[in-house]
PDB file of C-alpha atoms in Angstrom:
ATOM      1  CA  ALA A   1       0.019  -0.065  -0.074  1.00 72.00           C
ATOM      2  CA  GLN A   2       0.933   3.818  -0.726  1.00 79.00           C
ATOM      3  CA  SER A   3       0.533   6.831   1.216  1.00 86.00           C
ATOM      4  CA  VAL A   4       1.730  10.039   1.436  1.00 93.00           C
ATOM      5  CA  THR A   5       2.540  12.866   4.243  1.00 95.00           C
ATOM      6  CA  GLN A   6       3.144  16.078   4.078  1.00 96.00           C
ATOM      7  CA  LEU A   7       4.532  17.835   7.154  1.00 92.00           C
ATOM      8  CA  GLY A   8       2.704  21.337   7.553  1.00 92.00           C
ATOM      9  CA  SER A   9      -0.657  22.234   5.961  1.00 93.00           C
ATOM     10  CA  HIS A  10       0.248  25.950   5.964  1.00 96.00           C
ATOM     11  CA  VAL A  11       3.593  27.693   5.597  1.00 97.00           C
ATOM     12  CA  SER A  12       4.547  30.627   5.356  1.00 97.00           C
ATOM     13  CA  VAL A  13       8.091  32.403   3.711  1.00 97.00           C
ATOM     14  CA  SER A  14       9.276  35.458   2.751  1.00 97.00           C
ATOM     15  CA  GLU A  15       9.763  36.215  -0.331  1.00 97.00           C
ATOM     16  CA  GLY A  16      13.777  35.560  -1.771  1.00 97.00           C
ATOM     17  CA  ALA A  17      14.025  32.827   1.186  1.00 98.00           C
ATOM     18  CA  LEU A  18      14.648  29.355   0.339  1.00 98.00           C
ATOM     19  CA  VAL A  19      10.695  27.264  -0.036  1.00 98.00           C
ATOM     20  CA  LEU A  20      10.920  24.343   1.318  1.00 98.00           C
ATOM     21  CA  LEU A  21       7.645  21.934   1.292  1.00 98.00           C
ATOM     22  CA  ARG A  22       8.205  18.453   3.335  1.00 98.00           C
ATOM     23  CA  CYS A  23       6.820  15.536   0.925  1.00 97.00           C
ATOM     24  CA  ASN A  24       7.351  11.651   3.337  1.00 96.00           C
ATOM     25  CA  TYR A  25       6.058   8.378   1.516  1.00 93.00           C
ATOM     26  CA  SER A  26       5.596   4.954   2.054  1.00 89.00           C
ATOM     27  CA  SER A  27       5.376   2.264  -1.147  1.00 82.00           C
ATOM     28  CA  SER A  28       5.704  -1.480  -0.697  1.00 76.00           C
ATOM     29  CA  VAL A  29       7.109  -1.137  -4.251  1.00 77.00           C
ATOM     30  CA  PRO A  30       9.437   1.371  -6.315  1.00 79.00           C
ATOM     31  CA  PRO A  31       7.703   4.568  -6.510  1.00 85.00           C
ATOM     32  CA  TYR A  32       6.938   7.406  -8.684  1.00 89.00           C
ATOM     33  CA  LEU A  33       6.522  10.354  -7.115  1.00 92.00           C
ATOM     34  CA  PHE A  34       5.311  14.100  -8.792  1.00 93.00           C
ATOM     35  CA  TRP A  35       4.956  17.746  -7.297  1.00 96.00           C
ATOM     36  CA  TYR A  36       1.638  19.304  -8.233  1.00 95.00           C
ATOM     37  CA  VAL A  37       0.570  22.864  -7.869  1.00 95.00           C
ATOM     38  CA  GLN A  38      -2.961  24.222  -7.597  1.00 93.00           C
ATOM     39  CA  TYR A  39      -3.653  27.721  -7.643  1.00 93.00           C
ATOM     40  CA  PRO A  40      -6.342  28.810  -6.240  1.00 88.00           C
ATOM     41  CA  ASN A  41      -9.603  27.786  -8.323  1.00 84.00           C
ATOM     42  CA  GLN A  42      -7.771  25.713 -11.061  1.00 87.00           C
ATOM     43  CA  GLY A  43      -6.805  22.586 -11.456  1.00 87.00           C
ATOM     44  CA  LEU A  44      -3.641  20.578 -10.175  1.00 90.00           C
ATOM     45  CA  GLN A  45       0.063  21.611 -12.841  1.00 91.00           C
ATOM     46  CA  LEU A  46       2.772  19.484 -12.568  1.00 91.00           C
ATOM     47  CA  LEU A  47       5.978  20.593 -11.236  1.00 95.00           C
ATOM     48  CA  LEU A  48       8.141  17.665 -11.199  1.00 94.00           C
ATOM     49  CA  LYS A  49       7.565  13.158 -11.988  1.00 91.00           C
ATOM     50  CA  TYR A  50      10.901  10.985 -10.104  1.00 91.00           C
ATOM     51  CA  THR A  51      10.309   8.121 -12.065  1.00 84.00           C
ATOM     52  CA  SER A  52      13.183   5.631 -11.245  1.00 78.00           C
ATOM     53  CA  ALA A  53      15.896   7.981 -13.038  1.00 77.00           C
ATOM     54  CA  ALA A  54      17.810  10.672 -11.492  1.00 85.00           C
ATOM     55  CA  THR A  55      17.085  11.356  -7.622  1.00 89.00           C
ATOM     56  CA  LEU A  56      17.245  15.162  -8.037  1.00 94.00           C
ATOM     57  CA  VAL A  57      14.500  16.070 -10.587  1.00 95.00           C
ATOM     58  CA  LYS A  58      13.578  20.127 -11.495  1.00 95.00           C
ATOM     59  CA  GLY A  59      10.539  20.751 -12.587  1.00 94.00           C
ATOM     60  CA  ILE A  60       9.119  24.325 -13.595  1.00 93.00           C
ATOM     61  CA  ASN A  61       9.273  27.941 -12.346  1.00 93.00           C
ATOM     62  CA  GLY A  62      13.121  27.067 -10.625  1.00 96.00           C
ATOM     63  CA  PHE A  63      11.490  24.130  -8.293  1.00 97.00           C
ATOM     64  CA  GLU A  64      13.486  20.499  -8.331  1.00 97.00           C
ATOM     65  CA  ALA A  65      12.958  17.512  -5.260  1.00 97.00           C
ATOM     66  CA  GLU A  66      15.076  15.073  -4.236  1.00 95.00           C
ATOM     67  CA  PHE A  67      13.829  11.994  -3.845  1.00 93.00           C
ATOM     68  CA  LYS A  68      16.137   9.785  -1.362  1.00 93.00           C
ATOM     69  CA  LYS A  69      15.069   6.427  -0.679  1.00 90.00           C
ATOM     70  CA  SER A  70      16.414   6.272   3.272  1.00 91.00           C
ATOM     71  CA  GLU A  71      14.674   8.294   4.426  1.00 93.00           C
ATOM     72  CA  THR A  72      11.347   8.100   2.279  1.00 93.00           C
ATOM     73  CA  SER A  73      11.720  11.180   1.628  1.00 95.00           C
ATOM     74  CA  PHE A  74      10.459  13.583  -1.589  1.00 96.00           C
ATOM     75  CA  HIS A  75      11.026  17.161  -0.813  1.00 97.00           C
ATOM     76  CA  LEU A  76      10.573  20.265  -3.051  1.00 98.00           C
ATOM     77  CA  THR A  77      12.507  23.161  -2.796  1.00 98.00           C
ATOM     78  CA  LYS A  78      12.789  26.376  -4.645  1.00 98.00           C
ATOM     79  CA  PRO A  79      16.183  28.723  -3.844  1.00 97.00           C
ATOM     80  CA  SER A  80      14.334  32.502  -3.612  1.00 97.00           C
ATOM     81  CA  ALA A  81      10.553  32.283  -3.304  1.00 97.00           C
ATOM     82  CA  HIS A  82       8.791  34.468  -5.816  1.00 97.00           C
ATOM     83  CA  MET A  83       5.167  36.164  -4.749  1.00 96.00           C
ATOM     84  CA  SER A  84       3.766  34.300  -8.013  1.00 96.00           C
ATOM     85  CA  ASP A  85       4.798  31.282  -6.144  1.00 97.00           C
ATOM     86  CA  ALA A  86       2.030  31.138  -3.505  1.00 97.00           C
ATOM     87  CA  ALA A  87      -0.319  28.668  -4.256  1.00 96.00           C
ATOM     88  CA  GLU A  88      -1.166  25.174  -2.791  1.00 96.00           C
ATOM     89  CA  TYR A  89       1.155  22.276  -3.546  1.00 97.00           C
ATOM     90  CA  PHE A  90       0.030  18.668  -3.109  1.00 96.00           C
ATOM     91  CA  CYS A  91       2.992  15.980  -3.642  1.00 96.00           C
ATOM     92  CA  ALA A  92       1.908  12.057  -4.751  1.00 93.00           C
ATOM     93  CA  VAL A  93       2.486   8.800  -5.324  1.00 91.00           C
ATOM     94  CA  SER A  94       2.221   5.791  -7.171  1.00 86.00           C
ATOM     95  CA  PRO A  95       3.466   2.587  -7.132  1.00 73.00           C
ATOM     96  CA  TYR A  96       5.491   1.462 -10.071  1.00 66.00           C
ATOM     97  CA  GLY A  97       4.326  -1.020 -12.546  1.00 59.00           C
ATOM     98  CA  GLY A  98       2.058  -0.915 -10.390  1.00 63.00           C
ATOM     99  CA  ALA A  99      -1.698  -2.515 -11.771  1.00 66.00           C
ATOM    100  CA  THR A 100      -3.736   0.178 -11.502  1.00 75.00           C
ATOM    101  CA  ASN A 101      -1.131   3.201 -11.728  1.00 78.00           C
ATOM    102  CA  LYS A 102      -3.278   5.370  -9.523  1.00 86.00           C
ATOM    103  CA  LEU A 103      -1.612   7.935  -7.267  1.00 88.00           C
ATOM    104  CA  ILE A 104      -2.158   9.059  -3.409  1.00 91.00           C
ATOM    105  CA  PHE A 105      -2.046  12.003  -3.064  1.00 93.00           C
ATOM    106  CA  GLY A 106      -0.932  14.449   0.741  1.00 95.00           C
ATOM    107  CA  THR A 107      -2.948  16.793   2.191  1.00 95.00           C
ATOM    108  CA  GLY A 108      -1.628  20.067   0.054  1.00 96.00           C
ATOM    109  CA  THR A 109       0.903  22.714   1.397  1.00 97.00           C
ATOM    110  CA  LEU A 110      -0.463  26.196   1.447  1.00 96.00           C
ATOM    111  CA  LEU A 111       2.610  28.038   0.828  1.00 97.00           C
ATOM    112  CA  ALA A 112       2.296  32.357   1.508  1.00 97.00           C
ATOM    113  CA  VAL A 113       4.044  34.259   0.495  1.00 97.00           C
ATOM    114  CA  GLN A 114       4.882  37.742   3.072  1.00 96.00           C
ATOM    115  CA  PRO A 115       6.600  40.301   0.526  1.00 94.00           C
TER     116      PRO A 115
ATOM    117  CA  ASN B   1      -5.061  18.588 -28.406  1.00 55.00           C
ATOM    118  CA  ALA B   2      -7.667  18.607 -25.655  1.00 67.00           C
ATOM    119  CA  GLY B   3      -5.658  15.922 -22.925  1.00 92.00           C
ATOM    120  CA  VAL B   4      -9.451  14.923 -20.307  1.00 94.00           C
ATOM    121  CA  THR B   5     -12.140  17.043 -20.430  1.00 95.00           C
ATOM    122  CA  GLN B   6     -14.443  17.271 -18.025  1.00 96.00           C
ATOM    123  CA  THR B   7     -18.578  18.171 -18.092  1.00 97.00           C
ATOM    124  CA  PRO B   8     -19.988  20.384 -16.909  1.00 97.00           C
ATOM    125  CA  LYS B   9     -17.145  22.739 -15.471  1.00 96.00           C
ATOM    126  CA  PHE B  10     -20.148  24.458 -13.029  1.00 96.00           C
ATOM    127  CA  ARG B  11     -23.001  22.973 -11.219  1.00 97.00           C
ATOM    128  CA  VAL B  12     -25.654  23.877  -8.092  1.00 97.00           C
ATOM    129  CA  LEU B  13     -27.504  20.533  -7.153  1.00 97.00           C
ATOM    130  CA  LYS B  14     -30.721  20.098  -5.108  1.00 97.00           C
ATOM    131  CA  THR B  15     -30.279  17.902  -2.536  1.00 98.00           C
ATOM    132  CA  GLY B  16     -31.692  14.709  -3.445  1.00 97.00           C
ATOM    133  CA  GLN B  17     -31.383  14.995  -7.525  1.00 97.00           C
ATOM    134  CA  SER B  18     -29.111  12.939  -9.448  1.00 97.00           C
ATOM    135  CA  MET B  19     -26.201  13.840 -11.477  1.00 97.00           C
ATOM    136  CA  THR B  20     -23.901  12.720 -14.253  1.00 98.00           C
ATOM    137  CA  LEU B  21     -20.041  14.069 -14.775  1.00 98.00           C
ATOM    138  CA  LEU B  22     -18.527  13.299 -18.094  1.00 98.00           C
ATOM    139  CA  CYS B  23     -14.850  12.576 -18.583  1.00 98.00           C
ATOM    140  CA  ALA B  24     -13.574  12.302 -21.666  1.00 98.00           C
ATOM    141  CA  GLN B  25     -10.126  11.726 -22.704  1.00 97.00           C
ATOM    142  CA  ASP B  26      -8.323  11.197 -26.779  1.00 95.00           C
ATOM    143  CA  MET B  27      -4.888   9.779 -25.738  1.00 94.00           C
ATOM    144  CA  ASN B  28      -6.081   6.282 -25.932  1.00 95.00           C
ATOM    145  CA  HIS B  29      -5.140   5.350 -22.098  1.00 94.00           C
ATOM    146  CA  GLU B  30      -6.565   2.030 -20.345  1.00 93.00           C
ATOM    147  CA  TYR B  31      -6.786   4.031 -17.152  1.00 94.00           C
ATOM    148  CA  MET B  32      -9.589   6.181 -15.553  1.00 96.00           C
ATOM    149  CA  TYR B  33      -9.677   7.750 -11.853  1.00 96.00           C
ATOM    150  CA  TRP B  34     -12.084  10.706 -10.526  1.00 98.00           C
ATOM    151  CA  TYR B  35     -10.791  12.222  -7.680  1.00 97.00           C
ATOM    152  CA  ARG B  36     -12.828  14.608  -5.076  1.00 97.00           C
ATOM    153  CA  GLN B  37     -11.163  17.537  -3.693  1.00 96.00           C
ATOM    154  CA  ASP B  38     -11.667  18.700   0.099  1.00 94.00           C
ATOM    155  CA  PRO B  39      -9.881  21.833   1.650  1.00 90.00           C
ATOM    156  CA  GLY B  40      -7.733  20.157   4.158  1.00 88.00           C
ATOM    157  CA  MET B  41      -7.959  16.298   2.792  1.00 91.00           C
ATOM    158  CA  GLY B  42      -6.051  16.546  -0.707  1.00 92.00           C
ATOM    159  CA  LEU B  43      -6.767  14.741  -3.405  1.00 94.00           C
ATOM    160  CA  ARG B  44      -9.395  11.290  -2.722  1.00 95.00           C
ATOM    161  CA  LEU B  45      -9.667   8.410  -5.001  1.00 95.00           C
ATOM    162  CA  ILE B  46     -13.622   7.333  -5.183  1.00 97.00           C
ATOM    163  CA  HIS B  47     -13.185   4.758  -8.322  1.00 97.00           C
ATOM    164  CA  TYR B  48     -10.415   4.197 -10.798  1.00 96.00           C
ATOM    165  CA  SER B  49     -11.302   2.239 -14.686  1.00 96.00           C
ATOM    166  CA  VAL B  50      -8.012  -0.213 -15.698  1.00 93.00           C
ATOM    167  CA  GLY B  51      -9.883  -0.301 -18.586  1.00 94.00           C
ATOM    168  CA  GLU B  52     -12.838  -0.480 -21.122  1.00 96.00           C
ATOM    169  CA  GLY B  53     -15.489  -2.356 -19.004  1.00 96.00           C
ATOM    170  CA  THR B  54     -14.257  -2.478 -15.896  1.00 95.00           C
ATOM    171  CA  THR B  55     -14.507  -0.407 -12.016  1.00 97.00           C
ATOM    172  CA  ALA B  56     -13.000  -0.415  -8.868  1.00 95.00           C
ATOM    173  CA  LYS B  57     -13.625   0.903  -5.353  1.00 95.00           C
ATOM    174  CA  GLY B  58     -11.235   3.451  -4.291  1.00 93.00           C
ATOM    175  CA  GLU B  59     -11.143   5.384  -1.458  1.00 92.00           C
ATOM    176  CA  VAL B  60     -14.439   7.102  -1.009  1.00 96.00           C
ATOM    177  CA  PRO B  61     -16.951   5.390  -3.287  1.00 97.00           C
ATOM    178  CA  ASP B  62     -20.053   5.406  -1.071  1.00 97.00           C
ATOM    179  CA  GLY B  63     -22.894   7.437  -2.778  1.00 97.00           C
ATOM    180  CA  TYR B  64     -21.576   6.996  -6.176  1.00 98.00           C
ATOM    181  CA  ASN B  65     -21.650   5.351  -9.321  1.00 97.00           C
ATOM    182  CA  VAL B  66     -19.288   5.263 -12.465  1.00 98.00           C
ATOM    183  CA  SER B  67     -19.095   3.536 -16.176  1.00 98.00           C
ATOM    184  CA  ARG B  68     -16.265   2.615 -18.393  1.00 97.00           C
ATOM    185  CA  LEU B  69     -19.350   1.795 -21.735  1.00 96.00           C
ATOM    186  CA  LYS B  70     -16.424   3.332 -23.999  1.00 96.00           C
ATOM    187  CA  LYS B  71     -12.561   3.459 -23.597  1.00 97.00           C
ATOM    188  CA  GLN B  72     -12.331   7.044 -23.954  1.00 97.00           C
ATOM    189  CA  ASN B  73     -15.209   7.911 -21.612  1.00 98.00           C
ATOM    190  CA  PHE B  74     -15.163   7.311 -17.481  1.00 98.00           C
ATOM    191  CA  LEU B  75     -18.779   8.699 -16.068  1.00 98.00           C
ATOM    192  CA  LEU B  76     -19.373   9.157 -12.377  1.00 98.00           C
ATOM    193  CA  GLY B  77     -23.036   9.145 -11.508  1.00 98.00           C
ATOM    194  CA  LEU B  78     -24.525  10.792  -8.596  1.00 97.00           C
ATOM    195  CA  GLU B  79     -27.895   8.588  -7.762  1.00 93.00           C
ATOM    196  CA  SER B  80     -29.114  10.911  -4.460  1.00 96.00           C
ATOM    197  CA  ALA B  81     -27.057  14.275  -4.297  1.00 97.00           C
ATOM    198  CA  ALA B  82     -26.133  15.611  -0.429  1.00 97.00           C
ATOM    199  CA  PRO B  83     -24.619  17.783   0.576  1.00 97.00           C
ATOM    200  CA  SER B  84     -21.516  16.111   2.068  1.00 97.00           C
ATOM    201  CA  GLN B  85     -21.058  15.991  -1.650  1.00 98.00           C
ATOM    202  CA  THR B  86     -20.064  19.540  -2.536  1.00 98.00           C
ATOM    203  CA  SER B  87     -16.857  19.083  -3.930  1.00 97.00           C
ATOM    204  CA  VAL B  88     -14.258  19.580  -6.458  1.00 96.00           C
ATOM    205  CA  TYR B  89     -14.359  16.901  -9.230  1.00 98.00           C
ATOM    206  CA  PHE B  90     -10.872  15.736 -10.845  1.00 97.00           C
ATOM    207  CA  CYS B  91     -10.939  13.059 -13.870  1.00 97.00           C
ATOM    208  CA  ALA B  92      -7.666  11.756 -14.624  1.00 94.00           C
ATOM    209  CA  SER B  93      -5.975   9.125 -17.052  1.00 94.00           C
ATOM    210  CA  THR B  94      -2.685   7.821 -17.905  1.00 91.00           C
ATOM    211  CA  GLY B  95      -1.422   4.790 -19.992  1.00 87.00           C
ATOM    212  CA  THR B  96       0.268   1.277 -18.913  1.00 80.00           C
ATOM    213  CA  SER B  97       3.293   2.933 -18.101  1.00 78.00           C
ATOM    214  CA  GLY B  98       1.852   5.331 -14.894  1.00 75.00           C
ATOM    215  CA  ASN B  99       4.748   7.886 -14.989  1.00 76.00           C
ATOM    216  CA  THR B 100       2.706  11.008 -17.293  1.00 84.00           C
ATOM    217  CA  ILE B 101      -1.285  11.422 -15.235  1.00 88.00           C
ATOM    218  CA  TYR B 102      -3.020  13.691 -16.814  1.00 91.00           C
ATOM    219  CA  PHE B 103      -5.672  15.922 -15.112  1.00 92.00           C
ATOM    220  CA  GLY B 104      -8.731  17.430 -16.408  1.00 94.00           C
ATOM    221  CA  GLU B 105      -9.964  20.968 -15.639  1.00 92.00           C
ATOM    222  CA  GLY B 106     -11.898  20.435 -12.416  1.00 95.00           C
ATOM    223  CA  SER B 107     -16.445  19.851 -11.887  1.00 97.00           C
ATOM    224  CA  TRP B 108     -17.299  22.891  -9.575  1.00 96.00           C
ATOM    225  CA  LEU B 109     -20.283  21.011  -8.088  1.00 97.00           C
ATOM    226  CA  THR B 110     -22.516  22.284  -5.075  1.00 97.00           C
ATOM    227  CA  VAL B 111     -25.327  20.236  -4.043  1.00 98.00           C
ATOM    228  CA  VAL B 112     -27.935  22.559  -1.713  1.00 97.00           C
TER     229      VAL B 112
END
């Protein structure tokens, strides 16, 4: 079975500061891992994904995430926050080579960026 | 390319009414999913399908039914809507590799 835990339902940073959004997963098989962003009243946009290639994954808008198997983590980072990064972020896991390919989501982290 | 299309985008229902949400994908994907999104709970899987003619229950299936009569379409039905079903509904699809999952733009449903 797979599950995702996102630590911190709300994170607030100052503009220009480091963004760190935490995600830990549980999976009985090698996982695919995803980060999605959702702006108010909009759909989901894929930021980046880990699909068993390089452990450091670079995504859109300057975000990146590192897959750490030993820590079962896939934290999302961005060196310098921008006001436009304010949104809700979701981590998700899917079993690699699974029979259903279904995504299991975390509960989300709402990122606020202060001027 | 249309990708994953959901209709309708917005709907207001009265308690007890029925309705169907349609999800259509044009990528010949085997797998299709319906999620609901509620504040503080992320996206939770309602039902899914691993191929034409198949359906299976997800995490929160009660009060919903689904059908996959055609490979490209996945219908979500509410037989007797309840206020607890007020939510945003997302459809998604993926191919057999599962390494890229495509989402629709969401359907906002309010039950009064």
